[in-house]
């Protein structure tokens, strides 16, 4: 039985907001649960899913640009992961491994629905955005939905921003997941932040906060 299970599994603190040492400790616990789950431990399976459900849902929501599909994509991700646990050997963190599966789930979803794109629900976008505000980007608390701004970014920049600033992956792990150099991820994040700040500035100039009914 893994002793820190309850404290981490029920911790709703966004991964990106935790100190580095705590992130490392949490990731080690999650990876241990994944390995235990591979051996058939039902409690480890539950803790593994609980610990990463929030990050997976945020990632698939922003990456797919379709909040209505987020729950289905998250469920698909975990079903794929649980079916593949026997192949997980702990060479990378379980978080990175799971997000790579989530990425493939989103890509497969694109392939199946590209001919029939669905319209995003603004209320759902705002709900998700309120649950995961990045630090260092002032103004989002003023009612401008982060997700609406993220939707306008190129896919690669949006993914880099979500992985590092919302999910909280180190740049090296985000680079591994995105199959590109670390410097490329840093550049994409910097450009995404610049674009978001400019979009926020433009939106605030165009429509004062509170003006819309």
JSON list of C-alpha atoms in Angstrom, two decimals, residues 19-142:
[
{"chain": "A", "resi": 19, "resn": "UNK", "atom": "CA", "xyz": [7.00, 24.21, -5.87]},
{"chain": "A", "resi": 20, "resn": "UNK", "atom": "CA", "xyz": [9.56, 22.26, -7.91]},
{"chain": "A", "resi": 21, "resn": "UNK", "atom": "CA", "xyz": [10.45, 19.81, -5.10]},
{"chain": "A", "resi": 22, "resn": "UNK", "atom": "CA", "xyz": [6.78, 19.09, -4.50]},
{"chain": "A", "resi": 23, "resn": "UNK", "atom": "CA", "xyz": [6.18, 18.54, -8.22]},
{"chain": "A", "resi": 24, "resn": "UNK", "atom": "CA", "xyz": [9.01, 16.00, -8.27]},
{"chain": "A", "resi": 25, "resn": "UNK", "atom": "CA", "xyz": [7.64, 14.20, -5.22]},
{"chain": "A", "resi": 26, "resn": "UNK", "atom": "CA", "xyz": [4.12, 14.11, -6.65]},
{"chain": "A", "resi": 27, "resn": "UNK", "atom": "CA", "xyz": [5.33, 12.83, -10.02]},
{"chain": "A", "resi": 28, "resn": "UNK", "atom": "CA", "xyz": [7.33, 10.10, -8.29]},
{"chain": "A", "resi": 29, "resn": "UNK", "atom": "CA", "xyz": [4.24, 9.02, -6.34]},
{"chain": "A", "resi": 30, "resn": "UNK", "atom": "CA", "xyz": [2.09, 9.01, -9.47]},
{"chain": "A", "resi": 31, "resn": "UNK", "atom": "CA", "xyz": [4.68, 6.97, -11.36]},
{"chain": "A", "resi": 32, "resn": "UNK", "atom": "CA", "xyz": [4.79, 4.51, -8.44]},
{"chain": "A", "resi": 33, "resn": "UNK", "atom": "CA", "xyz": [1.01, 4.18, -8.61]},
{"chain": "A", "resi": 34, "resn": "UNK", "atom": "CA", "xyz": [1.18, 3.50, -12.35]},
{"chain": "A", "resi": 35, "resn": "UNK", "atom": "CA", "xyz": [3.70, 0.74, -11.79]},
{"chain": "A", "resi": 36, "resn": "UNK", "atom": "CA", "xyz": [1.59, -0.73, -8.96]},
{"chain": "A", "resi": 37, "resn": "UNK", "atom": "CA", "xyz": [-1.52, -0.46, -11.11]},
{"chain": "A", "resi": 38, "resn": "UNK", "atom": "CA", "xyz": [0.29, -2.39, -13.82]},
{"chain": "A", "resi": 39, "resn": "UNK", "atom": "CA", "xyz": [0.56, -5.21, -11.28]},
{"chain": "A", "resi": 40, "resn": "UNK", "atom": "CA", "xyz": [-3.18, -5.21, -10.66]},
{"chain": "A", "resi": 41, "resn": "UNK", "atom": "CA", "xyz": [-3.46, -3.04, -7.51]},
{"chain": "A", "resi": 42, "resn": "UNK", "atom": "CA", "xyz": [-7.00, -1.52, -7.71]},
{"chain": "A", "resi": 43, "resn": "UNK", "atom": "CA", "xyz": [-6.23, 1.22, -5.17]},
{"chain": "A", "resi": 44, "resn": "UNK", "atom": "CA", "xyz": [-3.20, 2.27, -7.21]},
{"chain": "A", "resi": 45, "resn": "UNK", "atom": "CA", "xyz": [-5.39, 2.44, -10.33]},
{"chain": "A", "resi": 46, "resn": "UNK", "atom": "CA", "xyz": [-7.85, 4.74, -8.55]},
{"chain": "A", "resi": 47, "resn": "UNK", "atom": "CA", "xyz": [-5.09, 6.99, -7.21]},
{"chain": "A", "resi": 48, "resn": "UNK", "atom": "CA", "xyz": [-3.38, 7.17, -10.60]},
{"chain": "A", "resi": 49, "resn": "UNK", "atom": "CA", "xyz": [-6.59, 8.25, -12.34]},
{"chain": "A", "resi": 50, "resn": "UNK", "atom": "CA", "xyz": [-7.55, 10.77, -9.65]},
{"chain": "A", "resi": 51, "resn": "UNK", "atom": "CA", "xyz": [-4.12, 12.37, -9.56]},
{"chain": "A", "resi": 52, "resn": "UNK", "atom": "CA", "xyz": [-3.93, 13.00, -13.30]},
{"chain": "A", "resi": 53, "resn": "UNK", "atom": "CA", "xyz": [-7.55, 13.46, -14.35]},
{"chain": "A", "resi": 54, "resn": "UNK", "atom": "CA", "xyz": [-7.43, 17.27, -13.96]},
{"chain": "A", "resi": 55, "resn": "UNK", "atom": "CA", "xyz": [-4.25, 17.65, -16.02]},
{"chain": "A", "resi": 56, "resn": "UNK", "atom": "CA", "xyz": [-5.50, 15.34, -18.75]},
{"chain": "A", "resi": 57, "resn": "UNK", "atom": "CA", "xyz": [-8.83, 17.14, -19.01]},
{"chain": "A", "resi": 58, "resn": "UNK", "atom": "CA", "xyz": [-7.17, 20.57, -19.23]},
{"chain": "A", "resi": 59, "resn": "UNK", "atom": "CA", "xyz": [-4.74, 19.33, -21.84]},
{"chain": "A", "resi": 60, "resn": "UNK", "atom": "CA", "xyz": [-7.30, 17.72, -24.14]},
{"chain": "A", "resi": 61, "resn": "UNK", "atom": "CA", "xyz": [-9.69, 20.66, -23.74]},
{"chain": "A", "resi": 62, "resn": "UNK", "atom": "CA", "xyz": [-7.19, 23.29, -24.87]},
{"chain": "A", "resi": 63, "resn": "UNK", "atom": "CA", "xyz": [-5.41, 21.11, -27.41]},
{"chain": "A", "resi": 64, "resn": "UNK", "atom": "CA", "xyz": [-8.58, 19.99, -29.15]},
{"chain": "A", "resi": 65, "resn": "UNK", "atom": "CA", "xyz": [-10.23, 23.45, -28.95]},
{"chain": "A", "resi": 66, "resn": "UNK", "atom": "CA", "xyz": [-13.50, 21.65, -28.24]},
{"chain": "A", "resi": 67, "resn": "UNK", "atom": "CA", "xyz": [-14.61, 21.75, -24.58]},
{"chain": "A", "resi": 68, "resn": "UNK", "atom": "CA", "xyz": [-17.68, 19.68, -25.41]},
{"chain": "A", "resi": 69, "resn": "UNK", "atom": "CA", "xyz": [-15.42, 16.75, -26.29]},
{"chain": "A", "resi": 70, "resn": "UNK", "atom": "CA", "xyz": [-13.16, 17.09, -23.22]},
{"chain": "A", "resi": 71, "resn": "UNK", "atom": "CA", "xyz": [-14.84, 14.48, -21.04]},
{"chain": "A", "resi": 72, "resn": "UNK", "atom": "CA", "xyz": [-14.97, 11.92, -23.85]},
{"chain": "A", "resi": 73, "resn": "UNK", "atom": "CA", "xyz": [-11.32, 12.54, -24.75]},
{"chain": "A", "resi": 74, "resn": "UNK", "atom": "CA", "xyz": [-10.24, 12.28, -21.11]},
{"chain": "A", "resi": 75, "resn": "UNK", "atom": "CA", "xyz": [-12.15, 9.02, -20.72]},
{"chain": "A", "resi": 76, "resn": "UNK", "atom": "CA", "xyz": [-10.65, 7.68, -23.94]},
{"chain": "A", "resi": 77, "resn": "UNK", "atom": "CA", "xyz": [-7.18, 8.63, -22.70]},
{"chain": "A", "resi": 78, "resn": "UNK", "atom": "CA", "xyz": [-7.54, 6.72, -19.44]},
{"chain": "A", "resi": 79, "resn": "UNK", "atom": "CA", "xyz": [-9.09, 3.70, -21.15]},
{"chain": "A", "resi": 80, "resn": "UNK", "atom": "CA", "xyz": [-6.14, 3.57, -23.53]},
{"chain": "A", "resi": 81, "resn": "UNK", "atom": "CA", "xyz": [-3.67, 4.07, -20.67]},
{"chain": "A", "resi": 82, "resn": "UNK", "atom": "CA", "xyz": [-5.16, 1.38, -18.45]},
{"chain": "A", "resi": 83, "resn": "UNK", "atom": "CA", "xyz": [-5.13, -1.00, -21.38]},
{"chain": "A", "resi": 84, "resn": "UNK", "atom": "CA", "xyz": [-1.45, -0.22, -21.99]},
{"chain": "A", "resi": 85, "resn": "UNK", "atom": "CA", "xyz": [-0.17, -0.19, -18.41]},
{"chain": "A", "resi": 86, "resn": "UNK", "atom": "CA", "xyz": [1.50, -3.55, -18.92]},
{"chain": "A", "resi": 87, "resn": "UNK", "atom": "CA", "xyz": [3.90, -1.78, -21.31]},
{"chain": "A", "resi": 88, "resn": "UNK", "atom": "CA", "xyz": [4.72, 1.12, -18.94]},
{"chain": "A", "resi": 89, "resn": "UNK", "atom": "CA", "xyz": [8.18, 0.62, -17.45]},
{"chain": "A", "resi": 90, "resn": "UNK", "atom": "CA", "xyz": [8.69, 3.93, -15.63]},
{"chain": "A", "resi": 91, "resn": "UNK", "atom": "CA", "xyz": [11.45, 5.19, -17.94]},
{"chain": "A", "resi": 92, "resn": "UNK", "atom": "CA", "xyz": [9.63, 8.54, -18.10]},
{"chain": "A", "resi": 93, "resn": "UNK", "atom": "CA", "xyz": [7.20, 9.98, -15.59]},
{"chain": "A", "resi": 94, "resn": "UNK", "atom": "CA", "xyz": [3.70, 8.52, -15.67]},
{"chain": "A", "resi": 95, "resn": "UNK", "atom": "CA", "xyz": [2.40, 12.06, -16.25]},
{"chain": "A", "resi": 96, "resn": "UNK", "atom": "CA", "xyz": [4.43, 12.48, -19.45]},
{"chain": "A", "resi": 97, "resn": "UNK", "atom": "CA", "xyz": [3.50, 8.97, -20.59]},
{"chain": "A", "resi": 98, "resn": "UNK", "atom": "CA", "xyz": [-0.20, 9.61, -20.01]},
{"chain": "A", "resi": 99, "resn": "UNK", "atom": "CA", "xyz": [-0.17, 12.99, -21.75]},
{"chain": "A", "resi": 100, "resn": "UNK", "atom": "CA", "xyz": [1.44, 11.39, -24.78]},
{"chain": "A", "resi": 101, "resn": "UNK", "atom": "CA", "xyz": [-1.54, 9.04, -24.89]},
{"chain": "A", "resi": 102, "resn": "UNK", "atom": "CA", "xyz": [-3.89, 12.02, -24.51]},
{"chain": "A", "resi": 103, "resn": "UNK", "atom": "CA", "xyz": [-2.14, 13.69, -27.43]},
{"chain": "A", "resi": 104, "resn": "UNK", "atom": "CA", "xyz": [-2.75, 10.65, -29.63]},
{"chain": "A", "resi": 105, "resn": "UNK", "atom": "CA", "xyz": [-6.38, 10.54, -28.51]},
{"chain": "A", "resi": 106, "resn": "UNK", "atom": "CA", "xyz": [-6.84, 14.15, -29.63]},
{"chain": "A", "resi": 107, "resn": "UNK", "atom": "CA", "xyz": [-5.14, 13.48, -32.97]},
{"chain": "A", "resi": 108, "resn": "UNK", "atom": "CA", "xyz": [-7.38, 10.46, -33.56]},
{"chain": "A", "resi": 109, "resn": "UNK", "atom": "CA", "xyz": [-10.39, 12.58, -32.65]},
{"chain": "A", "resi": 110, "resn": "UNK", "atom": "CA", "xyz": [-9.34, 15.21, -35.22]},
{"chain": "A", "resi": 111, "resn": "UNK", "atom": "CA", "xyz": [-9.16, 12.52, -37.88]},
{"chain": "A", "resi": 112, "resn": "UNK", "atom": "CA", "xyz": [-12.67, 11.28, -37.11]},
{"chain": "A", "resi": 113, "resn": "UNK", "atom": "CA", "xyz": [-14.40, 14.64, -36.75]},
{"chain": "A", "resi": 114, "resn": "UNK", "atom": "CA", "xyz": [-12.53, 16.91, -39.16]},
{"chain": "A", "resi": 115, "resn": "UNK", "atom": "CA", "xyz": [-15.40, 16.72, -41.63]},
{"chain": "A", "resi": 116, "resn": "UNK", "atom": "CA", "xyz": [-17.93, 17.69, -38.97]},
{"chain": "A", "resi": 117, "resn": "UNK", "atom": "CA", "xyz": [-16.39, 20.36, -36.69]},
{"chain": "A", "resi": 118, "resn": "UNK", "atom": "CA", "xyz": [-18.46, 21.35, -33.69]},
{"chain": "A", "resi": 119, "resn": "UNK", "atom": "CA", "xyz": [-18.93, 24.87, -32.39]},
{"chain": "A", "resi": 120, "resn": "UNK", "atom": "CA", "xyz": [-17.33, 25.67, -29.04]},
{"chain": "A", "resi": 121, "resn": "UNK", "atom": "CA", "xyz": [-19.59, 26.49, -26.12]},
{"chain": "A", "resi": 122, "resn": "UNK", "atom": "CA", "xyz": [-18.40, 29.77, -24.60]},
{"chain": "A", "resi": 123, "resn": "UNK", "atom": "CA", "xyz": [-19.82, 28.99, -21.17]},
{"chain": "A", "resi": 124, "resn": "UNK", "atom": "CA", "xyz": [-17.88, 25.70, -21.08]},
{"chain": "A", "resi": 125, "resn": "UNK", "atom": "CA", "xyz": [-14.72, 27.51, -22.16]},
{"chain": "A", "resi": 126, "resn": "UNK", "atom": "CA", "xyz": [-15.10, 30.00, -19.33]},
{"chain": "A", "resi": 127, "resn": "UNK", "atom": "CA", "xyz": [-15.70, 27.29, -16.75]},
{"chain": "A", "resi": 128, "resn": "UNK", "atom": "CA", "xyz": [-12.54, 25.49, -17.75]},
{"chain": "A", "resi": 129, "resn": "UNK", "atom": "CA", "xyz": [-10.53, 28.71, -17.91]},
{"chain": "A", "resi": 130, "resn": "UNK", "atom": "CA", "xyz": [-11.58, 29.68, -14.40]},
{"chain": "A", "resi": 131, "resn": "UNK", "atom": "CA", "xyz": [-10.25, 26.35, -13.12]},
{"chain": "A", "resi": 132, "resn": "UNK", "atom": "CA", "xyz": [-6.77, 26.87, -14.58]},
{"chain": "A", "resi": 133, "resn": "UNK", "atom": "CA", "xyz": [-5.55, 30.45, -14.70]},
{"chain": "A", "resi": 134, "resn": "UNK", "atom": "CA", "xyz": [-1.84, 30.80, -15.51]},
{"chain": "A", "resi": 135, "resn": "UNK", "atom": "CA", "xyz": [0.24, 32.99, -13.25]},
{"chain": "A", "resi": 136, "resn": "UNK", "atom": "CA", "xyz": [1.92, 36.10, -14.63]},
{"chain": "A", "resi": 137, "resn": "UNK", "atom": "CA", "xyz": [-0.80, 36.98, -17.12]},
{"chain": "A", "resi": 138, "resn": "UNK", "atom": "CA", "xyz": [-2.78, 39.79, -15.51]},
{"chain": "A", "resi": 139, "resn": "UNK", "atom": "CA", "xyz": [-6.30, 40.57, -16.59]},
{"chain": "A", "resi": 140, "resn": "UNK", "atom": "CA", "xyz": [-7.82, 37.12, -17.04]},
{"chain": "A", "resi": 141, "resn": "UNK", "atom": "CA", "xyz": [-9.67, 37.51, -13.75]},
{"chain": "A", "resi": 142, "resn": "UNK", "atom": "CA", "xyz": [-11.47, 40.48, -15.32]}
]
